[in-house]
mmCIF file of C-alpha atoms in Angstrom:
data_model
loop_
_atom_site.group_PDB
_atom_site.id
_atom_site.type_symbol
_atom_site.label_atom_id
_atom_site.label_comp_id
_atom_site.label_asym_id
_atom_site.label_seq_id
_atom_site.Cartn_x
_atom_site.Cartn_y
_atom_site.Cartn_z
ATOM 1 C CA MET B 1 65.293 94.919 79.973
ATOM 2 C CA ILE B 2 68.495 95.248 77.450
ATOM 3 C CA SER B 3 69.505 98.492 79.143
ATOM 4 C CA HIS B 4 72.862 98.706 77.747
ATOM 5 C CA LYS B 5 71.155 99.531 74.462
ATOM 6 C CA LEU B 6 68.878 102.183 75.795
ATOM 7 C CA LYS B 7 70.751 105.316 75.707
ATOM 8 C CA THR B 8 70.629 108.865 76.487
ATOM 9 C CA LEU B 9 71.199 111.335 73.850
ATOM 10 C CA GLU B 10 74.259 112.756 75.717
ATOM 11 C CA GLU B 11 75.574 109.108 75.617
ATOM 12 C CA LEU B 12 74.996 108.638 72.151
ATOM 13 C CA VAL B 13 77.089 112.012 71.208
ATOM 14 C CA ARG B 14 79.950 110.388 72.847
ATOM 15 C CA LEU B 15 79.884 107.035 70.923
ATOM 16 C CA ARG B 16 79.478 109.223 67.789
ATOM 17 C CA ALA B 17 82.402 111.055 68.481
ATOM 18 C CA GLU B 18 84.153 107.474 69.114
ATOM 19 C CA LEU B 19 82.777 105.821 66.023
ATOM 20 C CA GLY B 20 84.002 108.585 63.923
ATOM 21 C CA LYS B 21 87.518 108.196 65.099
ATOM 22 C CA SER B 22 87.615 104.676 64.280
ATOM 23 C CA GLY B 23 86.180 105.002 60.918
ATOM 24 C CA ARG B 24 82.736 102.958 61.563
ATOM 25 C CA THR B 25 79.632 103.892 60.271
ATOM 26 C CA LEU B 26 76.542 105.108 62.027
ATOM 27 C CA VAL B 27 73.290 104.240 60.483
ATOM 28 C CA PHE B 28 70.055 106.148 62.089
ATOM 29 C CA THR B 29 66.405 105.754 61.897
ATOM 30 C CA ASN B 30 63.180 106.463 63.584
ATOM 31 C CA GLY B 31 59.735 105.816 64.472
ATOM 32 C CA CYS B 32 56.877 105.451 66.712
ATOM 33 C CA PHE B 33 57.386 101.604 66.428
ATOM 34 C CA ASP B 34 53.855 101.151 68.080
ATOM 35 C CA LEU B 35 52.823 97.295 67.751
ATOM 36 C CA LEU B 36 56.240 96.202 66.062
ATOM 37 C CA HIS B 37 55.577 94.073 63.200
ATOM 38 C CA VAL B 38 57.132 92.409 60.354
ATOM 39 C CA GLY B 39 57.520 95.381 58.123
ATOM 40 C CA HIS B 40 59.369 97.168 61.199
ATOM 41 C CA VAL B 41 61.808 94.079 61.404
ATOM 42 C CA ARG B 42 62.627 94.076 57.920
ATOM 43 C CA MET B 43 63.271 97.471 57.582
ATOM 44 C CA LEU B 44 65.569 97.260 60.636
ATOM 45 C CA HIS B 45 67.471 94.502 59.217
ATOM 46 C CA ARG B 46 68.087 96.439 55.974
ATOM 47 C CA ALA B 47 69.091 99.486 57.909
ATOM 48 C CA ARG B 48 71.496 97.963 59.695
ATOM 49 C CA SER B 49 73.213 96.172 56.654
ATOM 50 C CA LEU B 50 74.205 99.868 55.659
ATOM 51 C CA GLY B 51 76.899 100.577 58.348
ATOM 52 C CA ASP B 52 78.335 99.130 61.176
ATOM 53 C CA VAL B 53 76.108 100.552 64.215
ATOM 54 C CA LEU B 54 72.179 101.173 64.101
ATOM 55 C CA VAL B 55 70.849 103.595 66.160
ATOM 56 C CA VAL B 56 66.723 103.620 66.337
ATOM 57 C CA ALA B 57 65.252 106.730 67.781
ATOM 58 C CA ILE B 58 61.714 106.398 68.995
ATOM 59 C CA ASN B 59 59.193 108.933 69.605
ATOM 60 C CA SER B 60 58.072 109.219 73.392
ATOM 61 C CA ASP B 61 54.196 108.658 74.544
ATOM 62 C CA ARG B 62 53.695 112.415 74.346
ATOM 63 C CA SER B 63 54.809 113.048 71.021
ATOM 64 C CA VAL B 64 53.396 109.835 69.431
ATOM 65 C CA ARG B 65 49.871 111.229 70.740
ATOM 66 C CA GLU B 66 50.641 114.579 69.249
ATOM 67 C CA ILE B 67 51.441 112.712 65.829
ATOM 68 C CA LYS B 68 48.819 109.929 65.676
ATOM 69 C CA GLY B 69 46.297 111.427 68.221
ATOM 70 C CA PRO B 70 45.158 110.611 71.532
ATOM 71 C CA ALA B 71 44.365 106.649 71.235
ATOM 72 C CA ARG B 72 48.082 106.122 70.409
ATOM 73 C CA PRO B 73 50.495 104.698 71.553
ATOM 74 C CA VAL B 74 49.219 101.280 71.944
ATOM 75 C CA MET B 75 52.554 100.183 73.646
ATOM 76 C CA PRO B 76 54.037 102.925 76.219
ATOM 77 C CA GLU B 77 57.584 103.785 75.226
ATOM 78 C CA ALA B 78 59.747 102.076 77.751
ATOM 79 C CA GLU B 79 58.052 98.684 76.347
ATOM 80 C CA ARG B 80 58.675 99.725 72.828
ATOM 81 C CA ALA B 81 62.370 100.387 73.813
ATOM 82 C CA GLU B 82 62.822 97.107 75.440
ATOM 83 C CA ILE B 83 61.453 95.337 72.438
ATOM 84 C CA LEU B 84 63.521 97.126 69.988
ATOM 85 C CA SER B 85 66.377 96.554 72.451
ATOM 86 C CA ALA B 86 66.048 92.888 72.146
ATOM 87 C CA LEU B 87 66.190 93.025 68.101
ATOM 88 C CA GLU B 88 69.919 91.603 66.815
ATOM 89 C CA PRO B 89 70.301 94.421 64.158
ATOM 90 C CA VAL B 90 69.400 96.946 66.644
ATOM 91 C CA ASP B 91 72.650 98.287 68.409
ATOM 92 C CA PHE B 92 71.382 101.385 70.567
ATOM 93 C CA VAL B 93 67.845 102.965 71.325
ATOM 94 C CA VAL B 94 67.222 106.662 72.554
ATOM 95 C CA VAL B 95 63.681 108.272 72.948
ATOM 96 C CA PHE B 96 62.794 111.811 71.988
ATOM 97 C CA ASP B 97 59.991 114.003 72.845
ATOM 98 C CA GLU B 98 59.861 116.091 70.029
ATOM 99 C CA ALA B 99 57.488 115.568 67.037
ATOM 100 C CA THR B 100 60.541 115.089 64.718
ATOM 101 C CA PRO B 101 63.932 113.662 65.273
ATOM 102 C CA GLU B 102 65.747 116.662 64.147
ATOM 103 C CA ALA B 103 67.221 117.899 67.465
ATOM 104 C CA VAL B 104 68.837 114.175 67.558
ATOM 105 C CA ILE B 105 70.061 114.001 63.919
ATOM 106 C CA ASP B 106 71.617 117.577 64.193
ATOM 107 C CA LEU B 107 73.729 116.166 67.003
ATOM 108 C CA LEU B 108 74.401 112.465 65.907
ATOM 109 C CA VAL B 109 75.045 113.586 62.233
ATOM 110 C CA PRO B 110 74.708 109.899 61.029
ATOM 111 C CA ASP B 111 76.550 108.694 57.956
ATOM 112 C CA VAL B 112 73.262 106.940 56.808
ATOM 113 C CA LEU B 113 69.735 108.235 57.385
ATOM 114 C CA ALA B 114 67.391 105.337 56.530
ATOM 115 C CA LYS B 115 63.675 105.855 56.209
ATOM 116 C CA GLY B 116 60.802 103.752 55.113
ATOM 117 C CA ALA B 117 60.107 104.262 51.283
ATOM 118 C CA ASP B 118 56.482 105.701 52.094
ATOM 119 C CA TRP B 119 58.713 109.020 53.075
ATOM 120 C CA SER B 120 59.682 111.191 49.933
ATOM 121 C CA SER B 121 62.879 112.268 50.112
ATOM 122 C CA ASP B 122 61.964 115.831 50.281
ATOM 123 C CA SER B 123 59.850 114.882 53.641
ATOM 124 C CA ILE B 124 62.465 113.204 55.374
ATOM 125 C CA VAL B 125 63.533 115.039 58.190
ATOM 126 C CA GLY B 126 67.284 115.560 58.573
ATOM 127 C CA ARG B 127 67.894 114.922 54.837
ATOM 128 C CA GLU B 128 69.572 117.974 54.437
ATOM 129 C CA ARG B 129 71.944 117.712 57.454
ATOM 130 C CA VAL B 130 73.206 114.522 56.748
ATOM 131 C CA GLU B 131 73.809 115.234 52.883
ATOM 132 C CA GLY B 132 75.057 118.380 53.860
ATOM 133 C CA SER B 133 77.748 116.902 55.560
ATOM 134 C CA GLY B 134 78.630 113.843 53.236
ATOM 135 C CA GLY B 135 76.432 111.473 54.482
ATOM 136 C CA ARG B 136 73.691 109.734 52.302
ATOM 137 C CA VAL B 137 69.877 108.829 52.628
ATOM 138 C CA CYS B 138 68.250 105.354 51.948
ATOM 139 C CA ARG B 139 64.846 105.046 51.383
ATOM 140 C CA ILE B 140 63.842 101.213 52.328
ATOM 141 C CA PRO B 141 61.069 99.760 50.535
ATOM 142 C CA LEU B 142 58.105 98.795 52.592
ATOM 143 C CA ALA B 143 56.387 95.228 53.551
ATOM 144 C CA GLU B 144 53.446 95.211 51.549
ATOM 145 C CA GLY B 145 50.014 95.395 53.432
ATOM 146 C CA VAL B 146 51.646 95.868 56.718
ATOM 147 C CA SER B 147 51.297 98.519 59.039
ATOM 148 C CA THR B 148 50.448 99.575 62.707
ATOM 149 C CA THR B 149 46.976 101.307 61.477
ATOM 150 C CA ASP B 150 46.276 98.319 59.613
ATOM 151 C CA ILE B 151 46.964 95.709 62.422
ATOM 152 C CA ILE B 152 44.591 98.050 64.660
ATOM 153 C CA GLN B 153 41.939 98.287 62.136
ATOM 154 C CA ARG B 154 41.970 94.604 61.802
ATOM 155 C CA VAL B 155 41.619 93.851 65.264
ATOM 156 C CA LEU B 156 38.817 96.494 65.794
ATOM 157 C CA GLU B 157 36.958 94.685 62.923
ATOM 158 C CA ARG B 158 37.278 91.273 64.432
ATOM 159 C CA PHE B 159 36.830 92.009 67.991
ATOM 160 C CA GLY B 160 35.695 95.194 68.380
#
C-alpha cells in the first residue's frame, strides 16, 4: 500500500492550508472508482494537469452501496484506495462515507473541481462553494464507451 498518499480529512485540511500559503493549486475530484478502467486513468491525468496537487476522494463501501445498489462495490474501498494511490497523477486519496463529497469540498475548498463531462454543471456537487471562493469547475470529456457498469455487463454476458 502506498500509505503516504492515503490521508484523513484532517490531514488534508492541514495540507490545504500549506498549499494556500505557497500559492500551489489544489485540484479535487471524486467518485466510486470501482473497477478502475482507462476512462478513469485518462480523467485523472487530465485533472492533474489542471493544477499542482490532485486529491481524489473515493466513496466508502457503504456509500457506494447507497448510490449503486447492494451488488456494488465490486472492489472494497481499501483496494480501490491502494490502486488509485499507485497512479502517478494522484497525489492524495481520501475516503468519505457520505453519498456526496460536499462536506469534503466545504473543508478543502479546492482551486479546481474536476468532474466527468457526464455531469451537468448544475449537478456538480460543490460547484457553488468552489466558484464562490474564486475557484473553477472543469468538466472533463469521457472516454467513449467505457464505464464500470459496461464492463460488469460485458463480463456477465460472456461468463454469467
